[in-house]
Amino acid sequence: MAGERLDERQRRDWLRLMKSEHVGPVTFRQLIARYGEASEALKALPALAQRGGLKRSIRLYPAEAAERDLERADDIGARFVGVGEPDYPPLLARTDSAPALICIKGRPELVQTPMIAIVGARSASAAGRRLARDFGSRLGRAGLTVVSGLARGIDAAAHEAALATGTVAVVAGGIDVLYPPENEELQRAIGERGLLVSEMTPGTMPRAEHFPRRNRLIAGMSLGTLVVEAALRSGSLITARLALEQNREVFAVPGSPLDPRAEGTNRLIKLGASLATSADDIIDALSGLIERAEHEAPASEGLADEDGAAEFNAAGEDHRDRIWALLGPAPVELDDLIRESGLPTHVVNAVVLELEMAGRLERHPGQRLARLA
Amino acid sequence: MAGERLDERQRRDWLRLMKSEHVGPVTFRQLIARYGEASEALKALPALAQRGGLKRSIRLYPAEAAERDLERADDIGARFVGVGEPDYPPLLARTDSAPALICIKGRPELVQTPMIAIVGARSASAAGRRLARDFGSRLGRAGLTVVSGLARGIDAAAHEAALATGTVAVVAGGIDVLYPPENEELQRAIGERGLLVSEMTPGTMPRAEHFPRRNRLIAGMSLGTLVVEAALRSGSLITARLALEQNREVFAVPGSPLDPRAEGTNRLIKLGASLATSADDIIDALSGLIERAEHEAPASEGLADEDGAAEFNAAGEDHRDRIWALLGPAPVELDDLIRESGLPTHVVNAVVLELEMAGRLERHPGQRLARLA
């Protein structure tokens, strides 16, 4: 299925599966790997959750709701793209946490260009906004698409500067929800001349917990992330951390130690980010990566292949107890769980999936698992 | 002789030899290694220079002039200290270009403390001066002696902040020549409560070519060098380069790419200097070095031992021609010269010394030599 387009029914079922209870990006892939089709996975979910220990019925996203979502996207000139489909950002598809579907509006060809994220403080200084504009327009002219989060301050300045060459705005809510209000016009412009991206369905109001997820997408689709002005403990530093976790480049604009808006960027440089004072610093560092990306075939990652399906099989009650006993509130690595349980990989995978469907397990980055209950 | 005090006559002869024509720091050591005493080296110089090809007499610094220099130092409460003597800065003594004698005034015990250089732009901003003061006082309270060049701007701010805990000013002219005028009071204060250091004799007016030499001393006696505000192509970057050449730590305070006074420091960080936003960054990085320095015996480096003397012997005319032919205006390494000449090391050393005394050779860092004539 990878690399091919979903048909209409598959897309609806993907949306249903993605929005069903306890189904995250990793679980989604495992379910497709196990059951082949989203429709089959949806049928299997209630029994899986029950075996995992859920006392009530698992909540499946209704077919009608998914159909409404797809219609609403169509009404606003947007559409849903599945991981592995041609218009899905290839670098994002390679990340562990790639959403099964994203909603896009605008020029989908931008997803095939090399991208650089520019993020930073909402309460940016005039100097910071000027720097974001300089970086945005110069990186744009150098052939990079500028990705950001459509926030006030640095994000908006970077988008504006790159509107002429190509910019992608990843928004935290539905792509038709104009937020923040001061960027309404910019959001409309990007929906026409650039590309709007969201993992939410249209009409979703952005909530606080959506923003870190949005940052994950920004870092995930970009070769590198540039942070322009950021305080300590800011969303921009989270984006930088996510970029590092995905082995992407991180750049930071330095500033005076007397400027609190430079504390975050100076700290990033101390921790190993590359100091960037001009677009050339970034172009030089990324040029090798850009060439490699251009010579690669379009990404066909996204979903595990048929071989993966063999890894899943029904598990016995005693296996489930043994694995549950090995889990705690602190995350453990899946490999350790397999080793310490003494059980075959496919058995552990099956139990983990069941426990997850029952809402008793939480996935952490790096294939680590923790008890939720 | 290393580690012992010079007697009065030796000190006078060292001063004569150091100030005689064509005698640089490296040559000084080689002459002492070859002849044992400065008085013997002085006697040998005319013949050496003649063999090297000098058509006139080499200019020796007169004994009376050296005696006047020593008296003048005494009159102003200063004195000359030879490399290897107890009051000579131990880290400086380990550098290739350590002056044979330095003139000091103030508290000589400061040379035994761990030192940090703080340098930067004369045309510093108010923010830069504030940072220099912050770093100076905090590093001082942490037990580091602050070394700088008594220039306006960053240097003066760092000295002032560290006057209470201990500061060393290395001046480009004689230590009794008050320069620059606006730092007159500060220079007097450091001569009493801190330590003034110069490789010039008292009364010497500072000239442009003295400043890079002064920078060499600043970097040479310090465990590390911190650059606060510096333009590209500035003296502070030279000091940083000298520190790197001597395997010392280099720290730089970052600044906005829009601030031309941060171009030099940002560039240093790109090239590998450590980004410093607070004194703790420096203390953390140097703490290991400071402990090691405290557990080491006082430096007894400075002069080659008796073994070195065996390396020198008279050279024949044909040897001299062969070596001269291998030299050009671009510096070559001494090791290459030895290999390509096919001559024994002691012969090459002897010819190099003669050519140098004749003013036909220039020494470059890293044991490299070039034709001057």
XYZ file of C-alpha atoms in Angstrom, chain B residues 1-4 6 14 28-29 81-86 88-89 92-95 98-102 301-303:
28
model
C 69.750 27.836 36.439
C 66.054 27.182 35.831
C 63.945 27.823 38.936
C 66.765 29.718 40.654
C 69.512 35.355 38.821
C 70.226 38.787 30.436
C 67.661 33.821 23.646
C 66.970 30.349 24.978
C 62.104 38.871 36.478
C 63.751 36.215 34.302
C 61.959 33.266 32.768
C 62.295 30.385 35.211
C 62.557 32.661 38.265
C 59.919 32.186 40.975
C 57.712 34.695 36.447
C 54.176 33.571 35.431
C 53.856 32.043 30.283
C 57.228 30.398 30.913
C 55.963 27.303 29.102
C 55.239 29.160 25.872
C 58.145 33.708 26.616
C 60.237 36.880 26.942
C 63.557 36.302 28.704
C 62.719 39.020 31.188
C 59.555 40.825 32.106
C 60.668 25.510 32.605
C 62.143 28.276 30.629
C 65.636 27.353 29.622
